C-alpha positions as a printed NumPy array, in Angstrom:
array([[ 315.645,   18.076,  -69.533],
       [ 312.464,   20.257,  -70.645],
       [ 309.181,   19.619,  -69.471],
       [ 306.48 ,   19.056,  -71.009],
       [ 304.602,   21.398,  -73.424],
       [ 301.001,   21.367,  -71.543],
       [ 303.013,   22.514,  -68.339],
       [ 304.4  ,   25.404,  -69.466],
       [ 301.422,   27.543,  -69.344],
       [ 299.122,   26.376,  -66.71 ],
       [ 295.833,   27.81 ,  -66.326],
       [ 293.333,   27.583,  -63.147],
       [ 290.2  ,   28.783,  -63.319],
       [ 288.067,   30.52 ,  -60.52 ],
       [ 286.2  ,   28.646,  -58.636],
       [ 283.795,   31.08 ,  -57.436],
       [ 282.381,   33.8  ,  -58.916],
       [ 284.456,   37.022,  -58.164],
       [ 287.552,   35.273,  -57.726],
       [ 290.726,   35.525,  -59.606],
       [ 291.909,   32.629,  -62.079],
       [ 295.461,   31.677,  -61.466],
       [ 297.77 ,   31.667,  -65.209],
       [ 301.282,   29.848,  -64.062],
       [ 303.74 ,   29.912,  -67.01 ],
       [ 307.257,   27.761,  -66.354],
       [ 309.415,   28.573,  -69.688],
       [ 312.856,   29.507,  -70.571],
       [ 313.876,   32.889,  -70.22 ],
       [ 314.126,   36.387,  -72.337],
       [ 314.182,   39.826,  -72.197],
       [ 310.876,   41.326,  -72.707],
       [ 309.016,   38.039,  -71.878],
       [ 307.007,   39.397,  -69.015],
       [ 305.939,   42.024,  -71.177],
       [ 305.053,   39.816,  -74.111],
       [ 303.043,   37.973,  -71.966],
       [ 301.134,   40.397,  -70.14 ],
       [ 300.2  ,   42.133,  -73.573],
       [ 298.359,   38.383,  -74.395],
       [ 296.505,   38.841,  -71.234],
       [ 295.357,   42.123,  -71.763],
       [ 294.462,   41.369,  -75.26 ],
       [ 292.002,   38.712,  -73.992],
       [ 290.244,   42.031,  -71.894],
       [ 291.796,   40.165,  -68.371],
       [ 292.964,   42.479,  -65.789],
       [ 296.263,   41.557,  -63.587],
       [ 295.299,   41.658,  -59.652],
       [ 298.479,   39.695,  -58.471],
       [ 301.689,   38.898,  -60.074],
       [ 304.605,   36.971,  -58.63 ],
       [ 308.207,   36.032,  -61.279],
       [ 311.358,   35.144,  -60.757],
       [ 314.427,   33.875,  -62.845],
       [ 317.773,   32.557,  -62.874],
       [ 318.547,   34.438,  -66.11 ],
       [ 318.06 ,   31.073,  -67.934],
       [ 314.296,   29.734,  -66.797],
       [ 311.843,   31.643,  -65.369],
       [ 308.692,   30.754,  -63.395],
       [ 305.852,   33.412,  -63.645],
       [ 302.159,   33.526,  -61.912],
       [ 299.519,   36.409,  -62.312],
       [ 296.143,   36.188,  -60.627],
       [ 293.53 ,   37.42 ,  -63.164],
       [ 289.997,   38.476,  -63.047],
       [ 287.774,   39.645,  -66.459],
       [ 285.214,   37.931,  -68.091],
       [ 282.847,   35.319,  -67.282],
       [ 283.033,   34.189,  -70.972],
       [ 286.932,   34.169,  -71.588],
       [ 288.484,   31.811,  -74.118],
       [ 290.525,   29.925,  -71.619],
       [ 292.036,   27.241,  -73.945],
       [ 292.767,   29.985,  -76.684],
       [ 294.578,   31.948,  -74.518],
       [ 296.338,   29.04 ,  -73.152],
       [ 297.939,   28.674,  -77.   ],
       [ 298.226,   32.585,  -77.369],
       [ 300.428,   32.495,  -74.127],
       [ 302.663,   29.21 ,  -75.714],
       [ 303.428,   31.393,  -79.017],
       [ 305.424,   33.725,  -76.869],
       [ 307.155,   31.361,  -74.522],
       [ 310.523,   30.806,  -75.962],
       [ 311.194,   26.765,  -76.476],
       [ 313.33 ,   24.873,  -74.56 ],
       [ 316.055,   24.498,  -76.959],
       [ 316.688,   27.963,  -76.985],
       [ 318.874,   27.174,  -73.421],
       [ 320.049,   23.667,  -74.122],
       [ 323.381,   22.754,  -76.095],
       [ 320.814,   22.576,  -79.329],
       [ 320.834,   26.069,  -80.281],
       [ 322.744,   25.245,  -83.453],
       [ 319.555,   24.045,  -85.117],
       [ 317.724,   27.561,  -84.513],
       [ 318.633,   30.004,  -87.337],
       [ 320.449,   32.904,  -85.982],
       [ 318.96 ,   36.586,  -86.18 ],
       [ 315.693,   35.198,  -87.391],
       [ 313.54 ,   37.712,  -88.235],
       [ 309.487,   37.345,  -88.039],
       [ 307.642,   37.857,  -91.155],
       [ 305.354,   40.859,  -90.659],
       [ 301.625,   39.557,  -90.975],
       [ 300.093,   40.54 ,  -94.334],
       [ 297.811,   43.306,  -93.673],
       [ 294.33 ,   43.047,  -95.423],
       [ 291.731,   45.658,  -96.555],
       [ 288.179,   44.899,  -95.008],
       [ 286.027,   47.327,  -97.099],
       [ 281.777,   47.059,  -96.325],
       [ 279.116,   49.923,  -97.189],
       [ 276.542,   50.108,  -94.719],
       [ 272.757,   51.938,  -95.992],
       [ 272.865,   54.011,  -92.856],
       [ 274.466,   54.663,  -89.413],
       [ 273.603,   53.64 ,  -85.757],
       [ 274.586,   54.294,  -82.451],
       [ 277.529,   51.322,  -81.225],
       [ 277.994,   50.119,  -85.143],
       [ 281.585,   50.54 ,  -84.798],
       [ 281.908,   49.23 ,  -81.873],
       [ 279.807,   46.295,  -82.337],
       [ 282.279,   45.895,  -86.138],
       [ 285.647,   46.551,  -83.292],
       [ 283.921,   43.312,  -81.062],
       [ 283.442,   40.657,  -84.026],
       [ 287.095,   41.336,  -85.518],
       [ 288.664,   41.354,  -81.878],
       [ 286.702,   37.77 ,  -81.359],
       [ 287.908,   36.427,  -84.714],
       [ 291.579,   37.602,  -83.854],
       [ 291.694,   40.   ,  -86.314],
       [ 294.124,   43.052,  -84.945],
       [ 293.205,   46.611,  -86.511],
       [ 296.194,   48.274,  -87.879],
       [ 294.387,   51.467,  -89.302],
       [ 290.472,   52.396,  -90.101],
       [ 288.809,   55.106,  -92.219],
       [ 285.702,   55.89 ,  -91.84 ],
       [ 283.326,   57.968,  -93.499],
       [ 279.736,   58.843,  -94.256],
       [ 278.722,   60.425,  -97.652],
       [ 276.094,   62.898,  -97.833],
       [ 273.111,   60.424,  -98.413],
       [ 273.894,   58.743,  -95.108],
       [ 275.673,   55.562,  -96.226],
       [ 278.904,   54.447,  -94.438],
       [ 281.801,   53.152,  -95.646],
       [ 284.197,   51.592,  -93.596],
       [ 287.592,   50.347,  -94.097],
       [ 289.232,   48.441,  -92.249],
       [ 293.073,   47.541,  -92.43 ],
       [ 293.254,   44.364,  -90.513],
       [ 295.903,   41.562,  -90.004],
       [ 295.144,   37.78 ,  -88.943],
       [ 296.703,   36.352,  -85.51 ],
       [ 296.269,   32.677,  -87.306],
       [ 297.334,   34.039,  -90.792],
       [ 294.018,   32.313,  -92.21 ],
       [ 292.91 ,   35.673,  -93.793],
       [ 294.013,   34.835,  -97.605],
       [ 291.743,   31.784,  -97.493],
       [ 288.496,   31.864,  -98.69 ],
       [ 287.03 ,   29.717,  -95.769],
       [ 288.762,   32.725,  -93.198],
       [ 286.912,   35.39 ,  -95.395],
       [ 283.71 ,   34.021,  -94.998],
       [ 283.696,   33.464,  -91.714],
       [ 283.964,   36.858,  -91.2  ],
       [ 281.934,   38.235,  -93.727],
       [ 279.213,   36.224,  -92.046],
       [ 280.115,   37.205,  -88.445],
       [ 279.512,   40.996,  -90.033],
       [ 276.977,   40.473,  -91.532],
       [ 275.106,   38.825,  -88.242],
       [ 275.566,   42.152,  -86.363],
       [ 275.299,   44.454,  -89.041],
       [ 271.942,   42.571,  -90.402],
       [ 270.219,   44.659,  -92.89 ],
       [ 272.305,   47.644,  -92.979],
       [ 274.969,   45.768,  -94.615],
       [ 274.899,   46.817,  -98.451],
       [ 278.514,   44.822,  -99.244],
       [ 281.518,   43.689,  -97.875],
       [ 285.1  ,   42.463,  -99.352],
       [ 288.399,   41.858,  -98.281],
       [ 291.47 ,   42.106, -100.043],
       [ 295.479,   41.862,  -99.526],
       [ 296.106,   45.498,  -99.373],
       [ 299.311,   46.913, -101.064],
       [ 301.681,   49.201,  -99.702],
       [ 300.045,   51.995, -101.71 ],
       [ 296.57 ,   51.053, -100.211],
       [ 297.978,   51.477,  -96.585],
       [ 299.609,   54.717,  -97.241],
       [ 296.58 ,   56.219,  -98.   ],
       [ 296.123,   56.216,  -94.596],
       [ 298.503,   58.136,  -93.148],
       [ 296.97 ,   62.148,  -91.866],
       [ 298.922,   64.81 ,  -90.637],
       [ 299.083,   65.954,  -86.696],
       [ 298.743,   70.165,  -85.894],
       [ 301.972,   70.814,  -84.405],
       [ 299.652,   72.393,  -81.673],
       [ 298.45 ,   69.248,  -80.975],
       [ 301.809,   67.495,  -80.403],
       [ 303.179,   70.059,  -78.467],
       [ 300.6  ,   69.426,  -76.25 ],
       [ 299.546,   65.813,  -76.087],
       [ 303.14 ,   64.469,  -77.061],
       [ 305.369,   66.185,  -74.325],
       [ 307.703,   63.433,  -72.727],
       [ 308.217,   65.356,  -69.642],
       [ 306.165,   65.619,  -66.537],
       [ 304.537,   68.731,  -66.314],
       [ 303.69 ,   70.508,  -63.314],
       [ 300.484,   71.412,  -63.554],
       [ 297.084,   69.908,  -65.1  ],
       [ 297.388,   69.634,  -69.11 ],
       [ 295.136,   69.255,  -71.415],
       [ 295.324,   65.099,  -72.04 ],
       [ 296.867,   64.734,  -68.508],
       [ 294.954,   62.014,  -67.04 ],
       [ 294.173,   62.994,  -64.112],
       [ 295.515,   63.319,  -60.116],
       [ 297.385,   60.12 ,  -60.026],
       [ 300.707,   60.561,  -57.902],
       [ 303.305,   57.849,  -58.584],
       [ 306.079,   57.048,  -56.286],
       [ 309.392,   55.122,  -58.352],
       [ 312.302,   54.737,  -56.393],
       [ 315.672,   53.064,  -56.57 ],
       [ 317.927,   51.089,  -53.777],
       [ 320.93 ,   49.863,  -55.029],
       [ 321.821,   48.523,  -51.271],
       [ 319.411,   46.26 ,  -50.569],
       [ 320.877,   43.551,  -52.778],
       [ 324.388,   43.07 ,  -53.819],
       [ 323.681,   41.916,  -57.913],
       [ 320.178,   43.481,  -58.008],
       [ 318.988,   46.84 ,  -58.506],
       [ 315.477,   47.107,  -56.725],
       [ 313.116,   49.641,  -58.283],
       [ 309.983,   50.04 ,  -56.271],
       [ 306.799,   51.756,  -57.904],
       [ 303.303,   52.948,  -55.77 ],
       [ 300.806,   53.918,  -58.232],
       [ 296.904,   54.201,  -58.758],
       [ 295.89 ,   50.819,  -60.683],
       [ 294.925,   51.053,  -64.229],
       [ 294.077,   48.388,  -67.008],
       [ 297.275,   47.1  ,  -68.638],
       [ 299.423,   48.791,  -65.649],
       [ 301.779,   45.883,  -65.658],
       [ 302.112,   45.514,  -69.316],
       [ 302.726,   49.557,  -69.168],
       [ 305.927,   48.78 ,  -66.195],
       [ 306.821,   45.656,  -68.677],
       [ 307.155,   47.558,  -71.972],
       [ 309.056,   50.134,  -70.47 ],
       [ 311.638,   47.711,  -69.565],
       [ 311.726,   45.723,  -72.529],
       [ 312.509,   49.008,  -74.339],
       [ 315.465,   49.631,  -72.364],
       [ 316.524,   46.461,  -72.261],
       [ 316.38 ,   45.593,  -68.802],
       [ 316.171,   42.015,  -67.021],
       [ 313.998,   41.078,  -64.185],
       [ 315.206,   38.819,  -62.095],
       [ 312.605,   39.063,  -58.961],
       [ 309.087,   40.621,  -59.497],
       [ 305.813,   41.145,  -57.323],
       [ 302.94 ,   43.276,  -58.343],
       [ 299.779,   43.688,  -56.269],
       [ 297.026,   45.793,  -56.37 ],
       [ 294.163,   46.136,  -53.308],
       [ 290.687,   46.562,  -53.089],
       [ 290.757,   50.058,  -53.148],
       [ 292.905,   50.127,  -56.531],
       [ 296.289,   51.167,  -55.277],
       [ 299.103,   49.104,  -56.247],
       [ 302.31 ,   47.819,  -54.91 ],
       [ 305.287,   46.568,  -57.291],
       [ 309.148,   45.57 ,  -55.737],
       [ 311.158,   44.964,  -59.233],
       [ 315.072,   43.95 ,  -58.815],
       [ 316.734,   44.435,  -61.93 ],
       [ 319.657,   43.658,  -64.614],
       [ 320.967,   45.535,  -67.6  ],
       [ 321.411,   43.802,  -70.537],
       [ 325.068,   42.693,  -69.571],
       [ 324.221,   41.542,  -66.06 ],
       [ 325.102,   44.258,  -63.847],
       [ 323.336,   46.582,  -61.571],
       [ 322.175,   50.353,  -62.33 ],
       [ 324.926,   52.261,  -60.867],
       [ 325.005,   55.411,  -63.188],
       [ 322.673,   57.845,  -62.148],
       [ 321.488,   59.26 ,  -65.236],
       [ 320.528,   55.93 ,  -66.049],
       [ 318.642,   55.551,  -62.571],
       [ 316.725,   58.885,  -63.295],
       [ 316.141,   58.381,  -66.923],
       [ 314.123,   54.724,  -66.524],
       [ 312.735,   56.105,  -63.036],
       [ 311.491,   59.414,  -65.303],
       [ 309.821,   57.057,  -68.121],
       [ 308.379,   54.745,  -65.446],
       [ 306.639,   57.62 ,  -64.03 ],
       [ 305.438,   59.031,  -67.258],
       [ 304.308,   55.622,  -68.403],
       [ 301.742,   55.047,  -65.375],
       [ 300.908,   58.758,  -65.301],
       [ 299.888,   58.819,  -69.239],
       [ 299.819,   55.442,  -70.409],
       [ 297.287,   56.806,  -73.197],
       [ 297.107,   60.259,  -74.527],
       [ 293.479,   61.69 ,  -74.603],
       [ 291.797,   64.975,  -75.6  ],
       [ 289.054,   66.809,  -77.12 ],
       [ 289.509,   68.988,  -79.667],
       [ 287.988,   71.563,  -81.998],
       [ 288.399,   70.443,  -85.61 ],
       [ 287.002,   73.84 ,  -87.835],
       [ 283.672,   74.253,  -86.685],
       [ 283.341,   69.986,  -85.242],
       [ 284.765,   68.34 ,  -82.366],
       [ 287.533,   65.409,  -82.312],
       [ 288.147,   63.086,  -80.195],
       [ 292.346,   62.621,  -79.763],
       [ 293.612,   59.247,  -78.111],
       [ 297.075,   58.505,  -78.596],
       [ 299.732,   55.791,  -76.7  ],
       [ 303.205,   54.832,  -77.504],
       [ 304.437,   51.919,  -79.581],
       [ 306.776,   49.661,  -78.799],
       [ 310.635,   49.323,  -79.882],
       [ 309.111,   46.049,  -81.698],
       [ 306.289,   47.489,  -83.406],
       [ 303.323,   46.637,  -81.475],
       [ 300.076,   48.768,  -79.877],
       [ 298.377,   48.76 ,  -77.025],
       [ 295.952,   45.885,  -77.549],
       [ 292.167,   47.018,  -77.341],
       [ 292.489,   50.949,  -77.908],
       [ 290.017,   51.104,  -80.343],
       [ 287.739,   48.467,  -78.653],
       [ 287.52 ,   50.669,  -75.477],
       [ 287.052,   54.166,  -77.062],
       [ 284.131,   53.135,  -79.733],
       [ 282.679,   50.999,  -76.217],
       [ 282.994,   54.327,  -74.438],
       [ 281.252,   56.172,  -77.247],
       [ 278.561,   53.72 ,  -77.485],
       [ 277.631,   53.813,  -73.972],
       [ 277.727,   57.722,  -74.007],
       [ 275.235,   57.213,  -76.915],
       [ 277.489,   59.13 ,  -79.148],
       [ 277.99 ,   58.856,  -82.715],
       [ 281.221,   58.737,  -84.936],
       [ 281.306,   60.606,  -88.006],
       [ 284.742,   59.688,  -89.423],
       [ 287.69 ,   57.517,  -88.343],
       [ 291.508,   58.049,  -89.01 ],
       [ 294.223,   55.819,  -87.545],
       [ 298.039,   55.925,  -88.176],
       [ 301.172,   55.937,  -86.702],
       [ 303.512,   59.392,  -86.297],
       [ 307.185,   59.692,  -85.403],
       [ 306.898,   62.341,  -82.587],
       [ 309.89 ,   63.527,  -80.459],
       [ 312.015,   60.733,  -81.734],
       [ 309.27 ,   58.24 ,  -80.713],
       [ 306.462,   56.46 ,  -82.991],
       [ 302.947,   57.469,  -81.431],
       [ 299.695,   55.117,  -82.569],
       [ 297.261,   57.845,  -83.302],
       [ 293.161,   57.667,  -83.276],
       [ 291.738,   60.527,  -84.359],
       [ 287.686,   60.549,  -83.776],
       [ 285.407,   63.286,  -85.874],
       [ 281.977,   63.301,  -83.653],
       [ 278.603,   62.974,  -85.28 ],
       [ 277.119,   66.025,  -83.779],
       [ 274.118,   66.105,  -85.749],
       [ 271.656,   67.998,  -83.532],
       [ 274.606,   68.151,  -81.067],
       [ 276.291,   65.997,  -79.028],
       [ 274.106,   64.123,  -76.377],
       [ 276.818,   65.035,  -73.678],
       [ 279.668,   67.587,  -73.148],
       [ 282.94 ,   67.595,  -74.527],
       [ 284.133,   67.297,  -70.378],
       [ 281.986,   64.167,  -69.796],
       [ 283.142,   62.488,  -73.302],
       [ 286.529,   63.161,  -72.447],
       [ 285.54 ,   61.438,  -68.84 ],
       [ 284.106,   58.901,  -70.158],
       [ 286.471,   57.137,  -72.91 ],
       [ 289.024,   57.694,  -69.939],
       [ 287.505,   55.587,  -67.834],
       [ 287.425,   53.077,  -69.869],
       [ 290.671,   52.971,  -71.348],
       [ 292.043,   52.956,  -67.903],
       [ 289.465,   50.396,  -66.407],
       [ 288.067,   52.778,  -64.39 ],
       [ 284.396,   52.475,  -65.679]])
C-alpha cells in the first residue's frame, strides 16, 4: 500500500530564528528526482544546508535542511514539491492505467508587453520580483529605451498554474505591475505569443565570445568568466561497496550547488542510491554519492569514471558563465548557464543579476535573452547593455564582482 498524499512531502518549519526548516519527501522513485526537486527549492530562493536520501531503486526517502526567507510560501511549495513526486501507481501492478511515453505539453508561452514614461534604478528588477511571486517563469525579455526616454519591455513569460489565458490571471498581474510600477506605467497587455513572436528573439553570439565563455574544459589558468579560486576535489572508489559506485565531491558552497551535482546526473542518467550533502559554517561542503547507471550496475569503465568526474568538476567550478564585455563603444554584461537535457534553466538567473544591478545602483539599457546551441550543448544566454549615461557608478571589475556574488549566494 501507498501512503497518504499529505505525507509525502512533509515540511517543518524553524523554530527559531536562524535555524534550518526540515522538507522530508517519502515518494516513489525516478531518475532525476533529486534533481527535480532541488530545482523547486531553489526556485522558492531556499538554500540547501543538509541533505540526507536513500532508495531501494523503487521508493525513496529524501530530507534537506533549508534556510532562506523569513517570508517563504511554505504551503505553496509544499504543492510545487507534490507535482514532481511521481504517484504511487507508477510502482504498483497498476501501471497499465498510465499512458505509456506520455509526453508533457509545453506551457504556452505569453507576450507581456508594458511601456513605461521613463526609467529608474531596480525597475527591472522590481518587474523580475512580481512575475517570480505570481509564478510566472521568464523564457526570454527585450528590453529597450527609445530616444525620448520611454521603456518598453517585453516579456515572454509562461504560467506554472497555466491560468495565464484567463482574463481573471491577466489582471491580477496587470495590477500587481501596475502597484510597483505606479505612475510610470503608460500600458500593459498580454497576449499568447506565436512562434513567429518568440523568434524574434533569438541574437547572435561573437564567436570570440564563445570561445571564451563556452569552453567545456578546465583551463589552467584564470579566464575571463572563470569564477573564481574555488578548488574542487571529485573522486571515485569503486571498492568500498560491492553494487555501488561512491563518488565523493569537496567543494566551496554555492547557491543551487546540489541542484548543480543533481542535474549533472540526471543528464547522464545516473541513479542514486545513497546520498549525503553537508555544508559548514565556513561554506565548505561535503557530499558521499554511491551510484547506478541506468541498467543497475556500477561505473567500471574508466572513461566513463573521468568523463562524469570531469563534468562534475566543471559544473561546481562554473555553474554560471559571467563576463563583462565591450559592445562598440558600451559595455555588456554576459551571464550564461547550461540547460538541461529536459529543457529547463536555472531558476532565478535573471532575478539575481537585475538584484545585483540594483544594489550596485546600475542601470540597464537593453535586455536580450535566448537560448544557443554551443559545443553540442544548448546555453541560456542573458545578454545585459549598461545604461552608462554619465558613466557607470562602479567599475566594470566590481560589477562583474558583484552579480557574482549573488548568483552564487555569496553576497
Amino acid at each position: 500500500m501507498g501512503i497518504l498524499q499529505e505525507d509525502v512531502v512533509v515540511i517543518s518549519q524553524a523554530e527559531k530564528p536562524g535555524e534550518p526548516a526540515v522538507i522530508t519527501v517519502n515518494c516513489p522513485d525516478k531518475t532525476g528526482l533529486g534533481c527535480d526537486l532541488c530545482r523547486v527549492i531553489l526556485l522558492f530562493g531556499l538554500s540547501i544546508c543538509r541533505e540526507d536520501a536513500q532508495t531501494d531503486g523503487k521508493w525513496c526517502y529524501l530530507v534537506f535542511w533549508v534556510v532562506g526567507k523569513p517570508n517563504t510560501r511554505w504551503d505553496l511549495l509544499k504543492k510545487r514539491l507534490l507535482e514532481v513526486c511521481p504517484s504511487y501507481f507508477s510502482t504498483s501492478e497498476f501501471d497499465y492505467y498510465k499512458p505509456e511515453n506520455q509526453q508533457p505539453k509545453p506551457p504556452d508561452v505569453f507576450l507581456l508587453k508594458f511601456w513605461c514614461a521613463y526609467d529608474r534604478e531596480g525597475l527591472l528588477h522590481d518587474v523580475t520580483e512580481v512575475l517570480w511571486e505570481l509564478e510566472l517563469t521568464i523564457k526570454r525579455v527585450k528590453v529597450s529605451t527609445a530616444p525620448d526616454g520611454r521603456v518598453l519591455d517585453l516579456f515572454f513569460i509562461t504560467d506554472n498554474r497555466e491560468l495565464l489565458h484567463t482574463k481573471m490571471r491577466q489582471e491580477e498581474t496587470i495590477h500587481y505591475l501596475k502597484n510597483v510600477l505606479g505612475k510610470a506605467l503608460i500600458s500593459c497587455e498580454i497576449e499568447l505569443a506565436g512562434a513567429e513572436v518568440t523568434a524574434c528573439s533569438q541574437s547572435f553570439l561573437p564567436p570570440a565570445i564563445t570561445e571564451d565563455m563556452f569552453n567545456l574544459e578546465l583551463p589552467n589558468k584564470h579566464r575571463s568568466g572563470f569564477l573564481a579560486p574555488n578548488p574542487v576535489s571529485v573522486t571515485v572508489d569503486n571498492t568500498f561497496s560491492p553494487s555501488h559506485t561512491l563518488i565523493q565531491i569537496l567543494c566551496k558552497d554555492h547557491k543551487g550547488l546540489s541542484y548543480d551535482i543533481m542535474r549533472t546526473l540526471k543528464d547522464y542518467h545516473i541513479q542514486i542510491s545513497y546520498g549525503r550533502f553537508f555544508a559548514n559554517r565556513k561554506g565548505n561542503c561535503e557530499v558521499d554519492l554511491f551510484l547506478m547507471q541506468a541498467d543497475g550496475k556500477k561505473i567500471v569503465d574508466p572513461n566513463k569514471q573521468n568523463a562524469l568526474c570531469s563534468r562534475l568538476r566543471m559544473e561546481l567550478l562554473r555553474p554560471v558563465r559571467l563576463a563583462v564585455v565591450s559592445r562598440g563603444p558600451d559595455t555588456e554584461l554576459l551571464v550564461a548557464n547550461p540547460v538541461e537535457l529536459s529543457g529547463r534553466g536555472r531558476p532565478l538567473v535573471f532575478h539575481d543579476i537585475t538584484l545585483a544591478l540594483k544594489t550596485l545602483n546600475t542601470r540597464i539599457f537593453s535586455v536580450e535573452i535566448g537560448r544557443h546551441m554551443i559545443h553540442d550543448r544548448e546555453w541560456e544566454v542573458y545578454r545585459i547593455l549598461l545604461d552608462e549615461g554619465d558613466g557607470l557608478p562602479v567599475s566594470r571589475n566590481k560589477i562583474e564582482e558583484g552579480v557574482r556574488k549573488v548568483l552564487m549566494g555569496w553576497e
